[in-house]
mmCIF file of C-alpha atoms in Angstrom:
data_model
loop_
_atom_site.group_PDB
_atom_site.id
_atom_site.type_symbol
_atom_site.label_atom_id
_atom_site.label_comp_id
_atom_site.label_asym_id
_atom_site.label_seq_id
_atom_site.Cartn_x
_atom_site.Cartn_y
_atom_site.Cartn_z
ATOM 1 C CA MET I 7 -39.788 21.085 -27.332
ATOM 2 C CA LEU I 8 -40.422 24.822 -27.236
ATOM 3 C CA ASN I 9 -43.833 24.235 -25.623
ATOM 4 C CA THR I 10 -42.176 22.119 -22.955
ATOM 5 C CA LEU I 11 -39.614 24.820 -22.247
ATOM 6 C CA LEU I 12 -42.373 27.438 -22.058
ATOM 7 C CA ALA I 13 -44.236 25.304 -19.540
ATOM 8 C CA LEU I 14 -41.083 24.825 -17.488
ATOM 9 C CA SER I 15 -40.318 28.518 -17.515
ATOM 10 C CA ALA I 16 -43.881 29.375 -16.476
ATOM 11 C CA ASP I 17 -43.633 26.984 -13.530
ATOM 12 C CA ALA I 18 -40.256 28.418 -12.569
ATOM 13 C CA ALA I 19 -41.632 31.974 -12.755
ATOM 14 C CA GLU I 20 -44.091 31.181 -9.985
ATOM 15 C CA VAL I 21 -41.339 30.243 -7.568
ATOM 16 C CA LEU I 22 -38.342 32.284 -8.683
ATOM 17 C CA PRO I 23 -38.364 35.969 -7.791
ATOM 18 C CA ARG I 24 -35.718 38.429 -8.954
ATOM 19 C CA PHE I 25 -32.234 37.038 -8.426
ATOM 20 C CA THR I 26 -30.075 38.706 -5.782
ATOM 21 C CA LEU I 27 -26.852 37.684 -4.085
ATOM 22 C CA GLY I 28 -28.785 37.224 -0.855
ATOM 23 C CA ARG I 29 -30.885 34.497 -2.442
ATOM 24 C CA VAL I 30 -27.740 32.456 -3.040
ATOM 25 C CA LEU I 31 -27.614 31.917 0.722
ATOM 26 C CA THR I 32 -31.318 31.859 1.585
ATOM 27 C CA ASP I 33 -32.858 29.781 -1.220
ATOM 28 C CA TRP I 34 -32.175 26.070 -0.920
ATOM 29 C CA GLY I 35 -33.513 22.980 -2.646
ATOM 30 C CA ILE I 36 -32.598 19.306 -2.988
ATOM 31 C CA ASP I 37 -31.325 17.664 -6.164
ATOM 32 C CA PRO I 38 -31.623 13.911 -5.471
ATOM 33 C CA ILE I 39 -28.359 12.723 -7.034
ATOM 34 C CA PRO I 40 -26.036 15.411 -5.553
ATOM 35 C CA PHE I 41 -27.831 15.078 -2.207
ATOM 36 C CA VAL I 42 -27.291 11.304 -2.028
ATOM 37 C CA VAL I 43 -23.665 11.646 -3.173
ATOM 38 C CA THR I 44 -22.995 14.273 -0.495
ATOM 39 C CA ILE I 45 -24.544 12.238 2.328
ATOM 40 C CA TRP I 46 -22.681 9.047 1.391
ATOM 41 C CA ALA I 47 -19.324 10.732 0.822
ATOM 42 C CA VAL I 48 -19.390 12.680 4.098
ATOM 43 C CA GLY I 49 -20.744 9.669 6.011
ATOM 44 C CA LEU I 50 -18.106 7.240 4.746
ATOM 45 C CA TYR I 51 -15.304 9.742 5.374
ATOM 46 C CA ALA I 52 -16.567 10.321 8.936
ATOM 47 C CA VAL I 53 -16.705 6.562 9.545
ATOM 48 C CA GLY I 54 -13.100 6.221 8.361
ATOM 49 C CA VAL I 55 -11.896 8.990 10.651
ATOM 50 C CA GLY I 56 -13.813 7.393 13.532
ATOM 51 C CA VAL I 57 -12.175 4.017 12.908
ATOM 52 C CA LEU I 58 -8.714 5.597 13.039
ATOM 53 C CA ARG I 59 -9.460 7.441 16.273
ATOM 54 C CA ARG I 60 -10.820 4.335 17.976
ATOM 55 C CA ARG I 61 -7.584 2.586 17.004
ATOM 56 C CA GLY I 62 -5.605 5.413 18.557
ATOM 57 C CA ASP I 63 -4.222 6.627 15.219
ATOM 58 C CA ARG I 64 -4.026 10.268 14.251
ATOM 59 C CA TRP I 65 -5.685 11.810 11.186
ATOM 60 C CA PRO I 66 -4.934 15.491 10.419
ATOM 61 C CA ILE I 67 -7.901 17.754 11.128
ATOM 62 C CA GLY I 68 -6.954 19.854 8.107
ATOM 63 C CA ARG I 69 -7.657 16.931 5.787
ATOM 64 C CA THR I 70 -11.065 16.369 7.360
ATOM 65 C CA LEU I 71 -11.976 20.040 7.041
ATOM 66 C CA SER I 72 -10.757 20.091 3.447
ATOM 67 C CA PHE I 73 -12.822 17.070 2.384
ATOM 68 C CA VAL I 74 -15.988 17.577 4.423
ATOM 69 C CA VAL I 75 -16.308 21.357 4.728
ATOM 70 C CA LEU I 76 -14.543 22.813 1.696
ATOM 71 C CA GLY I 77 -14.948 19.879 -0.711
ATOM 72 C CA MET I 78 -18.353 18.314 -0.117
ATOM 73 C CA GLY I 79 -19.627 21.547 1.413
ATOM 74 C CA SER I 80 -18.824 23.382 -1.815
ATOM 75 C CA PHE I 81 -20.433 20.573 -3.806
ATOM 76 C CA ALA I 82 -23.650 20.834 -1.784
ATOM 77 C CA PHE I 83 -23.574 24.642 -1.928
ATOM 78 C CA ALA I 84 -23.113 24.692 -5.703
ATOM 79 C CA THR I 85 -25.925 22.231 -6.400
ATOM 80 C CA MET I 86 -28.512 22.897 -3.675
ATOM 81 C CA SER I 87 -28.169 26.563 -2.664
ATOM 82 C CA GLY I 88 -29.386 29.550 -4.662
ATOM 83 C CA LEU I 89 -26.729 28.681 -7.246
ATOM 84 C CA GLY I 90 -28.533 25.397 -7.864
ATOM 85 C CA ILE I 91 -31.956 27.053 -7.844
ATOM 86 C CA TYR I 92 -31.061 29.673 -10.463
ATOM 87 C CA ASP I 93 -28.477 27.744 -12.507
ATOM 88 C CA THR I 94 -30.955 27.066 -15.333
ATOM 89 C CA THR I 95 -32.340 30.606 -15.205
ATOM 90 C CA LEU I 96 -29.157 32.657 -15.615
ATOM 91 C CA LEU I 97 -26.102 31.497 -17.563
ATOM 92 C CA SER I 98 -23.912 33.685 -15.342
ATOM 93 C CA VAL I 99 -25.111 31.842 -12.209
ATOM 94 C CA HIS I 100 -24.498 28.519 -13.925
ATOM 95 C CA MET I 101 -20.950 29.614 -14.750
ATOM 96 C CA VAL I 102 -20.185 30.304 -11.087
ATOM 97 C CA GLN I 103 -21.528 26.844 -10.278
ATOM 98 C CA HIS I 104 -19.442 25.340 -13.099
ATOM 99 C CA MET I 105 -16.171 26.775 -11.760
ATOM 100 C CA VAL I 106 -16.904 25.654 -8.194
ATOM 101 C CA LEU I 107 -17.668 22.097 -9.326
ATOM 102 C CA SER I 108 -14.785 21.742 -11.773
ATOM 103 C CA MET I 109 -11.991 23.418 -9.759
ATOM 104 C CA VAL I 110 -12.773 24.139 -6.094
ATOM 105 C CA VAL I 111 -14.445 20.825 -5.252
ATOM 106 C CA PRO I 112 -11.828 18.492 -6.880
ATOM 107 C CA LEU I 113 -8.941 20.432 -5.346
ATOM 108 C CA ALA I 114 -10.461 20.315 -1.852
ATOM 109 C CA LEU I 115 -11.347 16.621 -2.125
ATOM 110 C CA ALA I 116 -7.791 15.794 -3.196
ATOM 111 C CA LEU I 117 -6.402 17.660 -0.181
ATOM 112 C CA GLY I 118 -8.647 15.505 2.023
ATOM 113 C CA ALA I 119 -6.782 12.325 0.913
ATOM 114 C CA PRO I 120 -9.819 9.980 1.026
ATOM 115 C CA VAL I 121 -7.991 7.160 -0.773
ATOM 116 C CA THR I 122 -5.288 7.117 1.902
ATOM 117 C CA LEU I 123 -7.973 7.109 4.586
ATOM 118 C CA ALA I 124 -9.754 4.208 2.908
ATOM 119 C CA LEU I 125 -6.561 2.157 2.581
ATOM 120 C CA ARG I 126 -5.853 2.635 6.282
ATOM 121 C CA THR I 127 -9.332 1.735 7.517
ATOM 122 C CA LEU I 128 -10.974 -0.725 5.103
ATOM 123 C CA PRO I 129 -11.117 -4.439 5.976
ATOM 124 C CA ALA I 130 -8.769 -6.737 4.076
ATOM 125 C CA THR I 131 -11.094 -7.769 1.225
ATOM 126 C CA PRO I 132 -12.438 -4.293 0.298
ATOM 127 C CA ARG I 133 -8.901 -2.967 0.613
ATOM 128 C CA ARG I 134 -7.698 -5.516 -1.951
ATOM 129 C CA TRP I 135 -10.541 -4.467 -4.258
ATOM 130 C CA LEU I 136 -9.553 -0.814 -3.951
ATOM 131 C CA LEU I 137 -5.901 -1.619 -4.636
ATOM 132 C CA ALA I 138 -6.940 -3.654 -7.665
ATOM 133 C CA VAL I 139 -8.885 -0.668 -8.997
ATOM 134 C CA LEU I 140 -5.995 1.719 -8.385
ATOM 135 C CA HIS I 141 -3.580 -0.597 -10.217
ATOM 136 C CA SER I 142 -5.969 -1.469 -13.040
ATOM 137 C CA ARG I 143 -5.241 -0.577 -16.637
ATOM 138 C CA VAL I 144 -8.406 1.569 -16.819
ATOM 139 C CA ALA I 145 -7.318 3.691 -13.847
ATOM 140 C CA LYS I 146 -3.845 4.154 -15.274
ATOM 141 C CA VAL I 147 -5.230 5.233 -18.651
ATOM 142 C CA LEU I 148 -7.778 7.670 -17.205
ATOM 143 C CA ALA I 149 -5.196 9.171 -14.830
ATOM 144 C CA PHE I 150 -2.529 9.493 -17.537
ATOM 145 C CA PRO I 151 -1.681 13.220 -17.139
ATOM 146 C CA PRO I 152 -1.814 14.255 -20.831
ATOM 147 C CA LEU I 153 -5.161 12.474 -21.293
ATOM 148 C CA ALA I 154 -6.597 13.922 -18.071
ATOM 149 C CA PHE I 155 -5.449 17.370 -19.209
ATOM 150 C CA VAL I 156 -7.190 16.995 -22.591
ATOM 151 C CA LEU I 157 -10.416 15.809 -20.945
ATOM 152 C CA TYR I 158 -10.297 18.678 -18.471
ATOM 153 C CA VAL I 159 -9.794 21.479 -20.999
ATOM 154 C CA ALA I 160 -12.025 19.958 -23.712
ATOM 155 C CA SER I 161 -15.074 19.258 -21.522
ATOM 156 C CA PRO I 162 -16.198 22.919 -21.233
ATOM 157 C CA TRP I 163 -15.924 23.372 -25.004
ATOM 158 C CA ALA I 164 -18.011 20.244 -25.548
ATOM 159 C CA LEU I 165 -20.539 21.414 -22.965
ATOM 160 C CA TYR I 166 -21.211 24.885 -24.358
ATOM 161 C CA PHE I 167 -20.743 24.241 -28.079
ATOM 162 C CA SER I 168 -22.717 21.018 -28.481
ATOM 163 C CA PRO I 169 -26.320 19.890 -27.790
ATOM 164 C CA TRP I 170 -25.151 18.717 -24.367
ATOM 165 C CA TYR I 171 -25.907 22.041 -22.641
ATOM 166 C CA ASP I 172 -29.398 22.253 -24.196
ATOM 167 C CA ALA I 173 -30.074 18.696 -23.004
ATOM 168 C CA SER I 174 -29.022 19.650 -19.465
ATOM 169 C CA LEU I 175 -31.523 22.521 -19.524
ATOM 170 C CA SER I 176 -34.427 20.313 -20.605
ATOM 171 C CA SER I 177 -33.673 17.206 -18.497
ATOM 172 C CA SER I 178 -33.230 17.232 -14.725
ATOM 173 C CA PHE I 179 -31.353 13.924 -14.837
ATOM 174 C CA VAL I 180 -28.892 15.130 -17.499
ATOM 175 C CA HIS I 181 -28.478 18.356 -15.543
ATOM 176 C CA GLN I 182 -27.550 16.531 -12.335
ATOM 177 C CA MET I 183 -25.245 14.130 -14.144
ATOM 178 C CA MET I 184 -23.502 17.142 -15.691
ATOM 179 C CA HIS I 185 -22.654 18.256 -12.140
ATOM 180 C CA ILE I 186 -21.172 14.836 -11.378
ATOM 181 C CA HIS I 187 -19.248 14.882 -14.652
ATOM 182 C CA LEU I 188 -17.639 18.250 -13.891
ATOM 183 C CA VAL I 189 -16.432 16.973 -10.517
ATOM 184 C CA LEU I 190 -15.158 13.667 -11.925
ATOM 185 C CA VAL I 191 -13.200 15.277 -14.765
ATOM 186 C CA GLY I 192 -11.715 17.806 -12.356
ATOM 187 C CA THR I 193 -10.804 14.954 -10.024
ATOM 188 C CA LEU I 194 -9.004 13.025 -12.779
ATOM 189 C CA PHE I 195 -6.922 16.113 -13.485
ATOM 190 C CA PHE I 196 -6.225 17.504 -10.001
ATOM 191 C CA TRP I 197 -5.912 14.346 -7.886
ATOM 192 C CA PRO I 198 -2.590 13.070 -9.299
ATOM 193 C CA LEU I 199 -1.193 16.603 -9.326
ATOM 194 C CA MET I 200 -1.772 17.011 -5.586
ATOM 195 C CA GLY I 201 0.282 13.870 -4.928
ATOM 196 C CA ILE I 202 -1.226 13.109 -1.496
ATOM 197 C CA ASP I 203 -3.173 9.953 -2.321
ATOM 198 C CA PRO I 204 -1.440 6.930 -3.920
ATOM 199 C CA VAL I 205 -3.342 7.214 -7.197
ATOM 200 C CA PRO I 206 -1.947 6.482 -10.678
ATOM 201 C CA GLY I 207 -0.728 9.309 -12.862
ATOM 202 C CA ARG I 208 1.544 11.003 -10.331
ATOM 203 C CA VAL I 209 4.406 12.876 -11.958
ATOM 204 C CA GLY I 210 7.257 15.098 -10.820
ATOM 205 C CA TYR I 211 6.645 18.606 -9.558
ATOM 206 C CA PRO I 212 8.044 20.419 -12.627
ATOM 207 C CA PHE I 213 5.541 18.625 -14.880
ATOM 208 C CA ARG I 214 2.708 19.262 -12.386
ATOM 209 C CA VAL I 215 3.435 22.987 -12.414
ATOM 210 C CA LEU I 216 3.589 22.972 -16.212
ATOM 211 C CA LEU I 217 0.172 21.279 -16.511
ATOM 212 C CA VAL I 218 -1.438 23.794 -14.154
ATOM 213 C CA LEU I 219 0.038 26.729 -16.056
ATOM 214 C CA MET I 220 -1.205 25.235 -19.323
ATOM 215 C CA THR I 221 -4.827 25.303 -18.110
ATOM 216 C CA LEU I 222 -4.820 29.093 -17.666
ATOM 217 C CA PRO I 223 -4.845 30.104 -21.353
ATOM 218 C CA PHE I 224 -7.524 27.509 -22.158
ATOM 219 C CA HIS I 225 -9.907 28.948 -19.557
ATOM 220 C CA ALA I 226 -9.111 32.471 -20.697
ATOM 221 C CA PHE I 227 -9.626 31.647 -24.373
ATOM 222 C CA LEU I 228 -12.960 29.926 -23.705
ATOM 223 C CA GLY I 229 -14.131 32.849 -21.565
ATOM 224 C CA VAL I 230 -13.156 35.395 -24.205
ATOM 225 C CA THR I 231 -14.848 33.281 -26.908
ATOM 226 C CA ILE I 232 -18.122 33.188 -24.957
ATOM 227 C CA MET I 233 -17.893 36.930 -24.289
ATOM 228 C CA GLY I 234 -17.223 37.775 -27.921
ATOM 229 C CA GLN I 235 -19.710 35.610 -29.755
ATOM 230 C CA THR I 236 -23.182 36.777 -30.785
ATOM 231 C CA THR I 237 -24.669 33.252 -30.991
ATOM 232 C CA LEU I 238 -26.589 32.577 -27.809
ATOM 233 C CA ILE I 239 -25.896 29.479 -25.713
ATOM 234 C CA GLY I 240 -29.126 27.660 -24.801
ATOM 235 C CA GLU I 241 -31.082 30.199 -26.818
ATOM 236 C CA GLU I 242 -34.431 28.370 -26.946
ATOM 237 C CA HIS I 243 -34.512 27.844 -23.205
ATOM 238 C CA TYR I 244 -33.561 31.392 -22.261
ATOM 239 C CA VAL I 245 -35.938 32.923 -24.835
ATOM 240 C CA ALA I 246 -38.766 30.863 -23.365
ATOM 241 C CA LEU I 247 -37.956 32.118 -19.873
ATOM 242 C CA ARG I 248 -38.101 35.736 -21.011
ATOM 243 C CA GLU I 249 -41.476 35.214 -22.611
ATOM 244 C CA GLY I 250 -42.868 34.246 -19.220
ATOM 245 C CA PRO I 251 -43.352 36.266 -16.006
ATOM 246 C CA MET I 252 -39.633 36.295 -15.234
ATOM 247 C CA GLY I 253 -39.007 38.348 -18.346
ATOM 248 C CA ALA I 254 -39.723 41.414 -16.248
ATOM 249 C CA TRP I 255 -36.483 41.068 -14.308
ATOM 250 C CA LEU I 256 -34.216 38.805 -16.365
ATOM 251 C CA PRO I 257 -31.313 40.700 -17.995
ATOM 252 C CA PRO I 258 -30.784 40.661 -21.780
ATOM 253 C CA MET I 259 -29.498 37.249 -22.838
ATOM 254 C CA LEU I 260 -26.400 38.549 -24.606
ATOM 255 C CA GLU I 261 -25.494 40.684 -21.602
ATOM 256 C CA ASP I 262 -25.832 37.713 -19.247
ATOM 257 C CA GLN I 263 -23.748 35.564 -21.599
ATOM 258 C CA HIS I 264 -20.980 38.170 -21.694
ATOM 259 C CA LEU I 265 -21.004 38.223 -17.895
ATOM 260 C CA ALA I 266 -20.789 34.413 -17.840
ATOM 261 C CA GLY I 267 -17.752 34.466 -20.131
ATOM 262 C CA GLY I 268 -16.065 37.037 -17.900
ATOM 263 C CA ILE I 269 -16.727 34.893 -14.828
ATOM 264 C CA LEU I 270 -15.187 31.870 -16.554
ATOM 265 C CA TRP I 271 -12.122 33.844 -17.588
ATOM 266 C CA ALA I 272 -11.476 35.611 -14.276
ATOM 267 C CA SER I 273 -12.323 32.760 -11.899
ATOM 268 C CA GLY I 274 -10.395 30.212 -13.960
ATOM 269 C CA ASP I 275 -7.243 32.291 -13.783
ATOM 270 C CA LEU I 276 -7.747 33.112 -10.090
ATOM 271 C CA ILE I 277 -8.323 29.527 -8.963
ATOM 272 C CA GLY I 278 -5.530 28.321 -11.247
ATOM 273 C CA VAL I 279 -3.096 30.752 -9.643
ATOM 274 C CA LEU I 280 -4.222 29.676 -6.154
ATOM 275 C CA PHE I 281 -3.696 26.029 -7.083
ATOM 276 C CA PHE I 282 -0.293 26.909 -8.496
ATOM 277 C CA GLY I 283 0.521 28.453 -5.097
ATOM 278 C CA VAL I 284 -0.535 25.272 -3.289
ATOM 279 C CA LEU I 285 1.493 23.137 -5.682
ATOM 280 C CA PHE I 286 4.574 25.350 -5.426
ATOM 281 C CA THR I 287 4.363 25.251 -1.610
ATOM 282 C CA GLN I 288 4.219 21.449 -1.743
ATOM 283 C CA TRP I 289 7.228 21.431 -4.057
ATOM 284 C CA VAL I 290 9.271 23.592 -1.667
ATOM 285 C CA ARG I 291 8.308 21.454 1.336
ATOM 286 C CA SER I 292 9.139 18.268 -0.552
ATOM 287 C CA SER I 293 12.548 19.672 -1.499
ATOM 288 C CA MET I 294 13.249 20.652 2.102
ATOM 289 C CA LYS I 295 12.274 17.177 3.349
ATOM 290 C CA GLU I 296 14.472 15.568 0.710
ATOM 291 C CA ALA I 297 17.377 17.772 1.773
ATOM 292 C CA ASP I 298 16.842 16.764 5.426
ATOM 293 C CA ARG I 299 16.760 13.081 4.474
ATOM 294 C CA GLU I 300 19.989 13.468 2.506
ATOM 295 C CA ASP I 301 21.680 15.224 5.453
ATOM 296 C CA ARG I 302 20.639 12.411 7.798
ATOM 297 C CA ARG I 303 21.901 9.815 5.328
ATOM 298 C CA LEU I 304 25.282 11.513 5.057
ATOM 299 C CA ASP I 305 25.542 11.879 8.853
ATOM 300 C CA LEU I 306 24.758 8.187 9.308
ATOM 301 C CA ALA I 307 27.296 7.190 6.654
ATOM 302 C CA GLU I 308 29.950 9.344 8.309
ATOM 303 C CA ARG I 309 29.318 7.755 11.721
ATOM 304 C CA ARG I 310 29.607 4.266 10.241
ATOM 305 C CA THR I 311 32.956 4.978 8.505
ATOM 306 C CA PRO I 312 35.897 3.654 10.643
ATOM 307 C CA THR I 313 38.332 6.329 11.829
ATOM 308 C CA ALA I 314 42.040 5.866 10.851
ATOM 309 C CA ARG I 315 44.461 5.475 13.839
ATOM 310 C CA PRO I 316 46.783 8.478 14.215
ATOM 311 C CA VAL I 317 50.519 7.718 13.867
ATOM 312 C CA THR I 318 52.740 9.074 16.708
ATOM 313 C CA HIS I 319 56.502 9.828 16.616
ATOM 314 C CA ALA I 320 57.237 7.256 19.344
ATOM 315 C CA SER I 321 55.794 4.370 17.427
ATOM 316 C CA ALA I 322 56.839 5.447 13.970
ATOM 317 C CA PRO I 323 59.799 3.488 12.570
ATOM 318 C CA ALA I 324 62.975 5.420 11.841
ATOM 319 C CA THR I 325 63.635 5.374 8.159
ATOM 320 C CA GLY I 326 66.234 7.041 6.091
ATOM 321 C CA ASP I 327 65.674 9.156 3.055
ATOM 322 C CA ASP I 328 65.850 6.018 0.903
ATOM 323 C CA GLY I 329 63.132 4.236 2.934
ATOM 324 C CA TYR I 330 65.513 1.958 4.832
ATOM 325 C CA ASP I 331 64.273 0.902 8.309
ATOM 326 C CA ALA I 332 67.095 1.607 10.780
ATOM 327 C CA SER I 333 65.386 -0.235 13.650
ATOM 328 C CA ARG I 334 66.227 -3.570 12.054
ATOM 329 C CA ASP I 335 70.046 -3.119 12.725
#
């Protein structure tokens, strides 16, 4: 295995110069699986929007920008830009990619409401299939908020403290499937919390806010753990790289690992706080809409209530103090 890693690192050294921030934007490659996923997802979403427009229906431009530009654009950027080129060379670069795939992409895709778009544009038979999937027992179990939360916070620990990460460094297929896994787990967690699409697992806003706040210490603890440990993650792979030509510019492995842990800690808290802001804004807007609906309901009920006829002195019967009606005499 070490010989294989040495060969891989030697090949990479011929094509990978010193890493700079500029290379994140200028160096691009194609990973087959993320590339195909990106093309199909953007294409199907564009077809759905086109169907609505031809029907004369409106689809918010913000949702399209969120799904296509921020969501799938971030997915393509994380896997095929310089981040994707150098993600097996520097653990710190991989960690940036990890946070984009597990937090930014799922959040943006959820804001794009693709399930709602599909339900409004699919023909009858595929629409029934989609509804059957959404109401299936498997979907309800996977989207169960406590389970989705456990999967979301446990996946990074399993990735970096098991043979999984080493396998992703030695196998291109495993590496690409890891990217898909990060997005899918993030989707299971974030999609019901956004509450835009009719997916299972939706809960009230107080519980949504609680779940988001609970993710912050887990990211921080994992980041601090990676920063503080002396055992190297993916040691064989990164040692092999430094024994090749790239060893002249690659930073010390422990230093790069400490930087990766700091990126995980800081970016996890930052994105979590931003998501909390989005969720809190939705909560406020939902409360305001509910208050407006209640006001309209009360106004309608008041208009439907019959008004009592006023009693005048001319028509009122003359009665004595004991209730006797004098007009009968």
